[in-house]
PDB file of C-alpha atoms in Angstrom:
ATOM      1  CA  MET N   1      23.911  17.837 -26.745  1.00 82.00           C
ATOM      2  CA  SER N   2      20.470  19.425 -26.854  1.00 94.00           C
ATOM      3  CA  GLU N   3      19.372  21.929 -24.242  1.00 96.00           C
ATOM      4  CA  PHE N   4      16.878  19.340 -23.041  1.00 97.00           C
ATOM      5  CA  GLU N   5      19.596  16.747 -22.438  1.00 97.00           C
ATOM      6  CA  ALA N   6      21.915  19.255 -20.801  1.00 97.00           C
ATOM      7  CA  ARG N   7      19.242  20.108 -18.244  1.00 97.00           C
ATOM      8  CA  PHE N   8      17.592  16.695 -17.941  1.00 97.00           C
ATOM      9  CA  GLN N   9      20.713  14.615 -17.346  1.00 97.00           C
ATOM     10  CA  PRO N  10      21.751  16.224 -14.017  1.00 95.00           C
ATOM     11  CA  LEU N  11      18.183  15.858 -12.731  1.00 95.00           C
ATOM     12  CA  PHE N  12      18.064  12.239 -13.850  1.00 95.00           C
ATOM     13  CA  GLU N  13      21.345  11.485 -12.069  1.00 94.00           C
ATOM     14  CA  VAL N  14      19.982  12.881  -8.817  1.00 93.00           C
ATOM     15  CA  LEU N  15      16.700  10.993  -9.209  1.00 93.00           C
ATOM     16  CA  SER N  16      18.620   7.773  -9.898  1.00 92.00           C
ATOM     17  CA  ASP N  17      20.843   8.104  -6.806  1.00 89.00           C
ATOM     18  CA  PRO N  18      19.564   5.739  -4.088  1.00 85.00           C
ATOM     19  CA  GLU N  19      21.392   7.808  -1.471  1.00 82.00           C
ATOM     20  CA  ALA N  20      19.729  11.080  -2.475  1.00 79.00           C
ATOM     21  CA  LEU N  21      17.206  12.732  -0.198  1.00 77.00           C
ATOM     22  CA  PHE N  22      13.496  12.698  -1.016  1.00 71.00           C
ATOM     23  CA  HIS N  23      12.608  14.973  -3.919  1.00 79.00           C
ATOM     24  CA  GLY N  24       9.520  17.135  -3.638  1.00 86.00           C
ATOM     25  CA  ALA N  25       7.750  19.864  -5.544  1.00 91.00           C
ATOM     26  CA  ASP N  26      10.959  21.667  -6.535  1.00 93.00           C
ATOM     27  CA  MET N  27      12.199  18.667  -8.481  1.00 95.00           C
ATOM     28  CA  ARG N  28       8.763  18.218 -10.051  1.00 96.00           C
ATOM     29  CA  ASP N  29       8.805  21.829 -11.186  1.00 97.00           C
ATOM     30  CA  ASP N  30      12.313  21.455 -12.606  1.00 96.00           C
ATOM     31  CA  LEU N  31      11.184  18.449 -14.640  1.00 98.00           C
ATOM     32  CA  LEU N  32       7.987  20.101 -15.863  1.00 98.00           C
ATOM     33  CA  ALA N  33      10.011  23.118 -17.000  1.00 98.00           C
ATOM     34  CA  LEU N  34      11.710  20.838 -19.528  1.00 98.00           C
ATOM     35  CA  GLU N  35       8.482  20.011 -21.385  1.00 98.00           C
ATOM     36  CA  PRO N  36       8.790  22.866 -23.927  1.00 97.00           C
ATOM     37  CA  LEU N  37      12.332  21.679 -24.710  1.00 97.00           C
ATOM     38  CA  ILE N  38      11.435  18.057 -25.550  1.00 98.00           C
ATOM     39  CA  PRO N  39      13.255  17.273 -28.828  1.00 97.00           C
ATOM     40  CA  ASP N  40      11.623  13.940 -29.693  1.00 98.00           C
ATOM     41  CA  ARG N  41       9.323  11.173 -28.489  1.00 98.00           C
ATOM     42  CA  ALA N  42      12.115   9.226 -26.816  1.00 98.00           C
ATOM     43  CA  ALA N  43      12.962  12.207 -24.633  1.00 98.00           C
ATOM     44  CA  GLU N  44       9.262  12.627 -23.893  1.00 98.00           C
ATOM     45  CA  ALA N  45       9.035   9.008 -22.692  1.00 98.00           C
ATOM     46  CA  ARG N  46      12.047   9.427 -20.410  1.00 98.00           C
ATOM     47  CA  LEU N  47      10.894  12.752 -18.951  1.00 98.00           C
ATOM     48  CA  PHE N  48       7.382  11.635 -18.181  1.00 98.00           C
ATOM     49  CA  ARG N  49       8.574   8.356 -16.738  1.00 98.00           C
ATOM     50  CA  GLU N  50      10.590  10.347 -14.193  1.00 98.00           C
ATOM     51  CA  LEU N  51       7.608  12.589 -13.490  1.00 98.00           C
ATOM     52  CA  ALA N  52       5.368   9.551 -12.992  1.00 98.00           C
ATOM     53  CA  VAL N  53       7.752   7.955 -10.511  1.00 97.00           C
ATOM     54  CA  LEU N  54       8.407  11.206  -8.677  1.00 97.00           C
ATOM     55  CA  GLU N  55       4.700  11.973  -8.266  1.00 97.00           C
ATOM     56  CA  ALA N  56       4.040   8.371  -7.206  1.00 97.00           C
ATOM     57  CA  LYS N  57       6.642   8.751  -4.467  1.00 95.00           C
ATOM     58  CA  ARG N  58       4.828  11.947  -3.454  1.00 95.00           C
ATOM     59  CA  ASP N  59       1.584   9.900  -3.334  1.00 96.00           C
ATOM     60  CA  GLU N  60      -0.046  12.045  -6.009  1.00 97.00           C
ATOM     61  CA  LEU N  61      -2.614  10.485  -8.347  1.00 98.00           C
ATOM     62  CA  VAL N  62      -1.375  12.689 -11.191  1.00 98.00           C
ATOM     63  CA  CYS N  63       1.375  10.085 -11.539  1.00 98.00           C
ATOM     64  CA  LEU N  64      -1.113   8.075 -13.616  1.00 98.00           C
ATOM     65  CA  ASP N  65      -1.452  10.919 -16.126  1.00 98.00           C
ATOM     66  CA  HIS N  66       2.309  11.240 -16.451  1.00 98.00           C
ATOM     67  CA  ALA N  67       2.602   7.480 -16.889  1.00 98.00           C
ATOM     68  CA  ASP N  68       0.001   7.589 -19.675  1.00 98.00           C
ATOM     69  CA  ARG N  69       2.130  10.058 -21.575  1.00 98.00           C
ATOM     70  CA  ALA N  70       5.328   8.109 -20.929  1.00 98.00           C
ATOM     71  CA  LEU N  71       3.728   4.878 -22.145  1.00 98.00           C
ATOM     72  CA  ALA N  72       2.318   6.486 -25.300  1.00 98.00           C
ATOM     73  CA  ALA N  73       5.792   7.724 -26.235  1.00 98.00           C
ATOM     74  CA  GLN N  74       7.347   4.429 -25.145  1.00 98.00           C
ATOM     75  CA  ALA N  75       5.107   2.515 -27.552  1.00 98.00           C
ATOM     76  CA  GLU N  76       6.698   4.427 -30.433  1.00 98.00           C
ATOM     77  CA  THR N  77      10.306   4.503 -29.246  1.00 98.00           C
ATOM     78  CA  GLY N  78      11.118   1.798 -26.696  1.00 98.00           C
ATOM     79  CA  ALA N  79      13.261   4.390 -24.924  1.00 98.00           C
ATOM     80  CA  ILE N  80      12.598   3.116 -21.386  1.00 98.00           C
ATOM     81  CA  ASP N  81      14.199  -0.140 -20.275  1.00 98.00           C
ATOM     82  CA  ASP N  82      12.212  -2.895 -18.554  1.00 98.00           C
ATOM     83  CA  ARG N  83      13.608  -2.202 -15.096  1.00 98.00           C
ATOM     84  CA  ALA N  84      12.582   1.459 -15.244  1.00 98.00           C
ATOM     85  CA  LEU N  85       9.155   0.507 -16.563  1.00 98.00           C
ATOM     86  CA  TYR N  86       8.743  -2.057 -13.790  1.00 98.00           C
ATOM     87  CA  PHE N  87       9.270   0.443 -11.018  1.00 98.00           C
ATOM     88  CA  MET N  88       6.980   2.962 -12.691  1.00 98.00           C
ATOM     89  CA  HIS N  89       4.200   0.388 -12.999  1.00 98.00           C
ATOM     90  CA  MET N  90       4.649  -0.874  -9.447  1.00 98.00           C
ATOM     91  CA  GLN N  91       4.657   2.592  -7.891  1.00 98.00           C
ATOM     92  CA  CYS N  92       1.788   3.918 -10.009  1.00 98.00           C
ATOM     93  CA  GLY N  93      -0.205   0.797  -9.208  1.00 98.00           C
ATOM     94  CA  ASP N  94       0.342   1.370  -5.513  1.00 98.00           C
ATOM     95  CA  VAL N  95      -0.861   4.975  -5.678  1.00 98.00           C
ATOM     96  CA  GLY N  96      -3.792   4.011  -7.871  1.00 98.00           C
ATOM     97  CA  THR N  97      -4.786   1.361  -5.335  1.00 98.00           C
ATOM     98  CA  ALA N  98      -4.623   3.807  -2.440  1.00 97.00           C
ATOM     99  CA  TRP N  99      -6.515   6.590  -4.232  1.00 97.00           C
ATOM    100  CA  LYS N 100      -8.964   4.538  -6.334  1.00 94.00           C
ATOM    101  CA  GLY N 101      -7.338   5.401  -9.626  1.00 96.00           C
ATOM    102  CA  GLY N 102      -9.694   3.305 -11.755  1.00 95.00           C
ATOM    103  CA  PRO N 103      -8.850   0.829 -14.537  1.00 96.00           C
ATOM    104  CA  ARG N 104      -5.383   2.274 -15.051  1.00 98.00           C
ATOM    105  CA  THR N 105      -4.534   0.914 -11.610  1.00 98.00           C
ATOM    106  CA  GLU N 106      -5.174  -2.654 -12.687  1.00 98.00           C
ATOM    107  CA  MET N 107      -3.182  -2.114 -15.886  1.00 98.00           C
ATOM    108  CA  HIS N 108      -0.153  -0.927 -13.918  1.00 98.00           C
ATOM    109  CA  LEU N 109      -0.362  -3.786 -11.443  1.00 98.00           C
ATOM    110  CA  GLN N 110      -0.720  -6.426 -14.155  1.00 98.00           C
ATOM    111  CA  ARG N 111       2.178  -5.031 -16.162  1.00 98.00           C
ATOM    112  CA  ALA N 112       4.291  -4.839 -13.020  1.00 98.00           C
ATOM    113  CA  LEU N 113       3.645  -8.529 -12.386  1.00 98.00           C
ATOM    114  CA  GLU N 114       4.610  -9.414 -15.957  1.00 98.00           C
ATOM    115  CA  LEU N 115       7.860  -7.502 -15.663  1.00 98.00           C
ATOM    116  CA  HIS N 116       8.512  -8.902 -12.195  1.00 98.00           C
ATOM    117  CA  ALA N 117       8.634 -12.391 -13.669  1.00 97.00           C
ATOM    118  CA  LYS N 118      10.747 -11.277 -16.623  1.00 98.00           C
ATOM    119  CA  LEU N 119      13.258  -9.438 -14.434  1.00 98.00           C
ATOM    120  CA  GLU N 120      13.242 -12.070 -11.663  1.00 96.00           C
ATOM    121  CA  ARG N 121      12.732  -9.450  -8.979  1.00 97.00           C
ATOM    122  CA  PRO N 122      12.489 -10.403  -5.255  1.00 97.00           C
ATOM    123  CA  ILE N 123       9.405 -12.460  -4.420  1.00 96.00           C
ATOM    124  CA  GLY N 124       8.283 -10.000  -1.744  1.00 96.00           C
ATOM    125  CA  GLU N 125       7.678  -7.390  -4.439  1.00 98.00           C
ATOM    126  CA  ALA N 126       5.323  -9.764  -6.258  1.00 98.00           C
ATOM    127  CA  PHE N 127       3.397 -10.362  -3.033  1.00 98.00           C
ATOM    128  CA  PHE N 128       3.054  -6.605  -2.595  1.00 98.00           C
ATOM    129  CA  ILE N 129       1.721  -6.169  -6.136  1.00 98.00           C
ATOM    130  CA  ARG N 130      -0.697  -9.083  -5.777  1.00 98.00           C
ATOM    131  CA  LEU N 131      -1.945  -7.687  -2.469  1.00 98.00           C
ATOM    132  CA  ASN N 132      -2.715  -4.412  -4.210  1.00 98.00           C
ATOM    133  CA  LEU N 133      -4.594  -6.322  -6.907  1.00 98.00           C
ATOM    134  CA  GLY N 134      -6.771  -7.816  -4.198  1.00 98.00           C
ATOM    135  CA  VAL N 135      -7.441  -4.390  -2.710  1.00 98.00           C
ATOM    136  CA  TYR N 136      -8.274  -3.066  -6.180  1.00 98.00           C
ATOM    137  CA  ASN N 137     -10.654  -5.969  -6.807  1.00 97.00           C
ATOM    138  CA  ASN N 138     -12.394  -5.336  -3.508  1.00 98.00           C
ATOM    139  CA  THR N 139     -12.879  -1.664  -4.347  1.00 96.00           C
ATOM    140  CA  VAL N 140     -14.106  -2.209  -7.896  1.00 96.00           C
ATOM    141  CA  HIS N 141     -15.633  -5.681  -7.965  1.00 96.00           C
ATOM    142  CA  GLY N 142     -16.423  -6.522  -4.342  1.00 98.00           C
ATOM    143  CA  PRO N 143     -15.136  -8.838  -1.591  1.00 98.00           C
ATOM    144  CA  ARG N 144     -15.621 -12.149  -3.424  1.00 98.00           C
ATOM    145  CA  ARG N 145     -13.356 -11.044  -6.269  1.00 97.00           C
ATOM    146  CA  ALA N 146     -10.864  -9.777  -3.715  1.00 98.00           C
ATOM    147  CA  LEU N 147     -10.775 -13.178  -2.037  1.00 98.00           C
ATOM    148  CA  ASP N 148     -10.135 -14.785  -5.412  1.00 98.00           C
ATOM    149  CA  ALA N 149      -6.872 -12.812  -5.422  1.00 98.00           C
ATOM    150  CA  TYR N 150      -6.092 -13.112  -1.719  1.00 98.00           C
ATOM    151  CA  GLU N 151      -6.563 -16.860  -1.265  1.00 98.00           C
ATOM    152  CA  PRO N 152      -3.822 -18.046  -3.655  1.00 98.00           C
ATOM    153  CA  LEU N 153      -1.610 -15.218  -2.428  1.00 98.00           C
ATOM    154  CA  LEU N 154      -1.989 -16.454   1.152  1.00 98.00           C
ATOM    155  CA  ALA N 155      -1.039 -19.985   0.131  1.00 98.00           C
ATOM    156  CA  ASP N 156       2.074 -18.711  -1.655  1.00 98.00           C
ATOM    157  CA  ALA N 157       3.003 -16.356   1.177  1.00 98.00           C
ATOM    158  CA  GLU N 158       2.632 -19.103   3.787  1.00 98.00           C
ATOM    159  CA  GLN N 159       4.901 -21.346   1.755  1.00 97.00           C
ATOM    160  CA  HIS N 160       7.492 -18.577   1.403  1.00 97.00           C
ATOM    161  CA  TYR N 161       7.368 -16.917   4.829  1.00 96.00           C
ATOM    162  CA  GLY N 162       5.821 -19.595   7.051  1.00 97.00           C
ATOM    163  CA  ALA N 163       2.301 -19.586   8.464  1.00 96.00           C
ATOM    164  CA  ASP N 164       3.252 -17.686  11.641  1.00 94.00           C
ATOM    165  CA  ASN N 165       5.231 -14.862  10.049  1.00 95.00           C
ATOM    166  CA  PRO N 166       3.998 -11.324  10.838  1.00 92.00           C
ATOM    167  CA  GLU N 167       4.408 -10.525   7.124  1.00 93.00           C
ATOM    168  CA  LEU N 168       1.024 -12.221   6.670  1.00 96.00           C
ATOM    169  CA  ARG N 169      -0.792  -9.969   9.117  1.00 95.00           C
ATOM    170  CA  ARG N 170      -2.208  -7.392   6.727  1.00 95.00           C
ATOM    171  CA  LEU N 171      -3.240  -9.962   4.128  1.00 98.00           C
ATOM    172  CA  VAL N 172      -5.037 -12.094   6.698  1.00 98.00           C
ATOM    173  CA  GLY N 173      -6.773  -9.024   8.122  1.00 97.00           C
ATOM    174  CA  LEU N 174      -7.957  -7.939   4.681  1.00 98.00           C
ATOM    175  CA  MET N 175      -9.318 -11.414   4.029  1.00 98.00           C
ATOM    176  CA  GLY N 176     -11.215 -11.341   7.300  1.00 98.00           C
ATOM    177  CA  ALA N 177     -12.776  -8.006   6.362  1.00 97.00           C
ATOM    178  CA  CYS N 178     -13.910  -9.500   3.046  1.00 98.00           C
ATOM    179  CA  TYR N 179     -15.573 -12.445   4.756  1.00 98.00           C
ATOM    180  CA  GLU N 180     -17.314 -10.076   7.146  1.00 98.00           C
ATOM    181  CA  ALA N 181     -18.589  -8.027   4.197  1.00 98.00           C
ATOM    182  CA  LEU N 182     -19.989 -11.270   2.778  1.00 98.00           C
ATOM    183  CA  GLY N 183     -21.737 -12.011   6.086  1.00 97.00           C
ATOM    184  CA  ASP N 184     -19.496 -14.958   6.961  1.00 98.00           C
ATOM    185  CA  MET N 185     -18.678 -14.030  10.541  1.00 97.00           C
ATOM    186  CA  GLU N 186     -17.184 -17.434  11.347  1.00 97.00           C
ATOM    187  CA  ASN N 187     -14.395 -17.014   8.809  1.00 98.00           C
ATOM    188  CA  ALA N 188     -14.137 -13.310   9.576  1.00 98.00           C
ATOM    189  CA  LEU N 189     -13.495 -14.017  13.252  1.00 98.00           C
ATOM    190  CA  ALA N 190     -11.056 -16.848  12.536  1.00 97.00           C
ATOM    191  CA  LEU N 191      -8.981 -14.676  10.216  1.00 98.00           C
ATOM    192  CA  GLY N 192      -9.310 -11.637  12.473  1.00 97.00           C
ATOM    193  CA  THR N 193      -8.013 -13.710  15.377  1.00 97.00           C
ATOM    194  CA  ARG N 194      -5.095 -14.925  13.287  1.00 97.00           C
ATOM    195  CA  SER N 195      -4.278 -11.378  12.188  1.00 96.00           C
ATOM    196  CA  TYR N 196      -4.326 -10.194  15.783  1.00 95.00           C
ATOM    197  CA  GLU N 197      -2.115 -13.044  16.931  1.00 94.00           C
ATOM    198  CA  LEU N 198       0.417 -12.088  14.273  1.00 93.00           C
ATOM    199  CA  SER N 199       0.662  -8.643  15.905  1.00 84.00           C
ATOM    200  CA  VAL N 200       3.858  -9.467  17.730  1.00 65.00           C
ATOM    201  CA  PRO N 201       4.449  -7.991  21.234  1.00 64.00           C
ATOM    202  CA  GLY N 202       7.414  -6.010  19.942  1.00 68.00           C
ATOM    203  CA  ASP N 203       5.183  -3.818  17.780  1.00 66.00           C
ATOM    204  CA  ASP N 204       5.258  -0.068  18.334  1.00 84.00           C
ATOM    205  CA  PRO N 205       2.693   0.873  20.997  1.00 91.00           C
ATOM    206  CA  GLY N 206       0.478   2.896  18.645  1.00 90.00           C
ATOM    207  CA  PRO N 207      -0.024   0.132  16.067  1.00 90.00           C
ATOM    208  CA  ARG N 208      -0.476  -2.346  18.915  1.00 92.00           C
ATOM    209  CA  VAL N 209      -3.364  -0.270  20.268  1.00 94.00           C
ATOM    210  CA  SER N 210      -4.899  -0.130  16.789  1.00 93.00           C
ATOM    211  CA  ALA N 211      -4.623  -3.926  16.473  1.00 93.00           C
ATOM    212  CA  MET N 212      -6.306  -4.441  19.847  1.00 95.00           C
ATOM    213  CA  LEU N 213      -9.055  -1.993  18.950  1.00 96.00           C
ATOM    214  CA  THR N 214      -9.711  -3.687  15.606  1.00 95.00           C
ATOM    215  CA  PHE N 215      -9.824  -7.101  17.261  1.00 97.00           C
ATOM    216  CA  GLY N 216     -12.071  -5.905  20.070  1.00 97.00           C
ATOM    217  CA  LYS N 217     -14.556  -4.382  17.629  1.00 96.00           C
ATOM    218  CA  LEU N 218     -14.558  -7.532  15.523  1.00 97.00           C
ATOM    219  CA  ASN N 219     -15.382  -9.636  18.573  1.00 97.00           C
ATOM    220  CA  PHE N 220     -18.206  -7.253  19.461  1.00 96.00           C
ATOM    221  CA  ARG N 221     -19.661  -7.433  15.941  1.00 96.00           C
ATOM    222  CA  SER N 222     -19.384 -11.225  16.116  1.00 96.00           C
ATOM    223  CA  GLY N 223     -21.516 -11.313  19.264  1.00 95.00           C
ATOM    224  CA  ARG N 224     -18.606 -12.136  21.582  1.00 96.00           C
ATOM    225  CA  VAL N 225     -19.439  -9.274  23.909  1.00 95.00           C
ATOM    226  CA  ASP N 226     -17.534 -10.465  26.981  1.00 95.00           C
ATOM    227  CA  GLU N 227     -14.392 -11.104  24.950  1.00 97.00           C
ATOM    228  CA  ALA N 228     -14.695  -7.686  23.299  1.00 96.00           C
ATOM    229  CA  ARG N 229     -15.045  -6.065  26.719  1.00 95.00           C
ATOM    230  CA  ARG N 230     -11.911  -7.824  27.976  1.00 96.00           C
ATOM    231  CA  ILE N 231      -9.829  -6.903  24.904  1.00 96.00           C
ATOM    232  CA  LEU N 232     -10.789  -3.229  25.038  1.00 96.00           C
ATOM    233  CA  ALA N 233     -10.136  -3.033  28.775  1.00 95.00           C
ATOM    234  CA  ASP N 234      -6.700  -4.570  28.164  1.00 95.00           C
ATOM    235  CA  MET N 235      -6.149  -2.055  25.370  1.00 95.00           C
ATOM    236  CA  ILE N 236      -6.767   0.877  27.725  1.00 95.00           C
ATOM    237  CA  THR N 237      -4.438  -0.623  30.323  1.00 95.00           C
ATOM    238  CA  PHE N 238      -1.735  -1.130  27.679  1.00 95.00           C
ATOM    239  CA  ALA N 239      -2.183   2.380  26.273  1.00 95.00           C
ATOM    240  CA  ASP N 240      -1.967   3.942  29.731  1.00 95.00           C
ATOM    241  CA  ALA N 241       1.302   2.122  30.391  1.00 95.00           C
ATOM    242  CA  ASN N 242       2.982   2.604  27.025  1.00 95.00           C
ATOM    243  CA  CYS N 243       1.468   5.386  24.919  1.00 95.00           C
ATOM    244  CA  THR N 244       1.261   9.135  24.581  1.00 95.00           C
ATOM    245  CA  PRO N 245      -1.649  11.105  26.064  1.00 96.00           C
ATOM    246  CA  ALA N 246      -3.175  11.429  22.592  1.00 96.00           C
ATOM    247  CA  THR N 247      -3.182   7.656  22.086  1.00 96.00           C
ATOM    248  CA  ARG N 248      -4.559   7.100  25.581  1.00 95.00           C
ATOM    249  CA  ARG N 249      -7.442   9.456  24.793  1.00 95.00           C
ATOM    250  CA  PHE N 250      -7.982   7.717  21.472  1.00 96.00           C
ATOM    251  CA  ALA N 251      -8.231   4.315  23.193  1.00 95.00           C
ATOM    252  CA  ARG N 252     -10.830   5.602  25.654  1.00 95.00           C
ATOM    253  CA  ASP N 253     -12.824   7.526  23.062  1.00 95.00           C
ATOM    254  CA  GLU N 254     -13.090   4.489  20.812  1.00 95.00           C
ATOM    255  CA  THR N 255     -14.009   2.211  23.711  1.00 95.00           C
ATOM    256  CA  ARG N 256     -16.605   4.672  24.993  1.00 94.00           C
ATOM    257  CA  ASN N 257     -18.610   4.178  21.819  1.00 92.00           C
ATOM    258  CA  ILE N 258     -19.166   0.530  22.787  1.00 92.00           C
ATOM    259  CA  PHE N 259     -18.553   0.168  26.518  1.00 91.00           C
ATOM    260  CA  PRO N 260     -18.760   3.564  28.258  1.00 85.00           C
ATOM    261  CA  HIS N 261     -18.298   2.073  31.700  1.00 77.00           C
ATOM    262  CA  ILE N 262     -14.849   0.722  30.718  1.00 74.00           C
ATOM    263  CA  ALA N 263     -13.648   3.963  29.184  1.00 65.00           C
ATOM    264  CA  ASP N 264     -14.836   6.020  32.145  1.00 71.00           C
ATOM    265  CA  ALA N 265     -13.603   3.666  34.859  1.00 61.00           C
ATOM    266  CA  GLY N 266     -10.127   5.149  35.099  1.00 56.00           C
ATOM    267  CA  ILE N 267      -8.542   1.762  34.458  1.00 50.00           C
TER     268      ILE N 267
END
């Protein structure tokens, strides 16, 4: 066994253990220390695949660089199996979406979808990847292209989850934001209302306040001033009854920008 394998294998076993604790910079450094010991291109593919996944889990955009190197070596060796490639593509695509990683983001998301179908992975994972494609399209190509991805995804998600399932909340909210960016306030308000209604009462108080704030602001931008005033007043009342002092201040500060008399009324 090469020195590389003797040192890589224990790290790989820990990284592959679903019960293991989160691995941070120490594990990254241990993996990077193996680079001078790489004996061949197959080992290079395996090492940089692990680095790509690890850095993706740490939400670091450098994961895309590691994935580039893993894929270059993979093209020559085929050392990485489809399942391992799938998770690398999915996780790198997610980070690239969040941090505007450019065209490599779309490549990872598309390849993840191809492997999803091949591996017959759970349908929820495909929805997640397709949602990220919509976000990517919105960032790079604009809201109309994003809606081209979101609209068929919504139809599929409704069929799978049901039209009233909270799983649809983020997708519907993103679609509403796209319509607003296009100046279609009628559709923006309809989808914003649906997204808000999918915010079930059992939500954690903090996210519930954020949902009420988003919905109140949307109503205000739509010209529904009285409805916006009511929603934001209800938000302050809810925050006062259920949230930390920091969240209560946040609710008032945000409301003060639109309706100072509500925020300062001591509701």
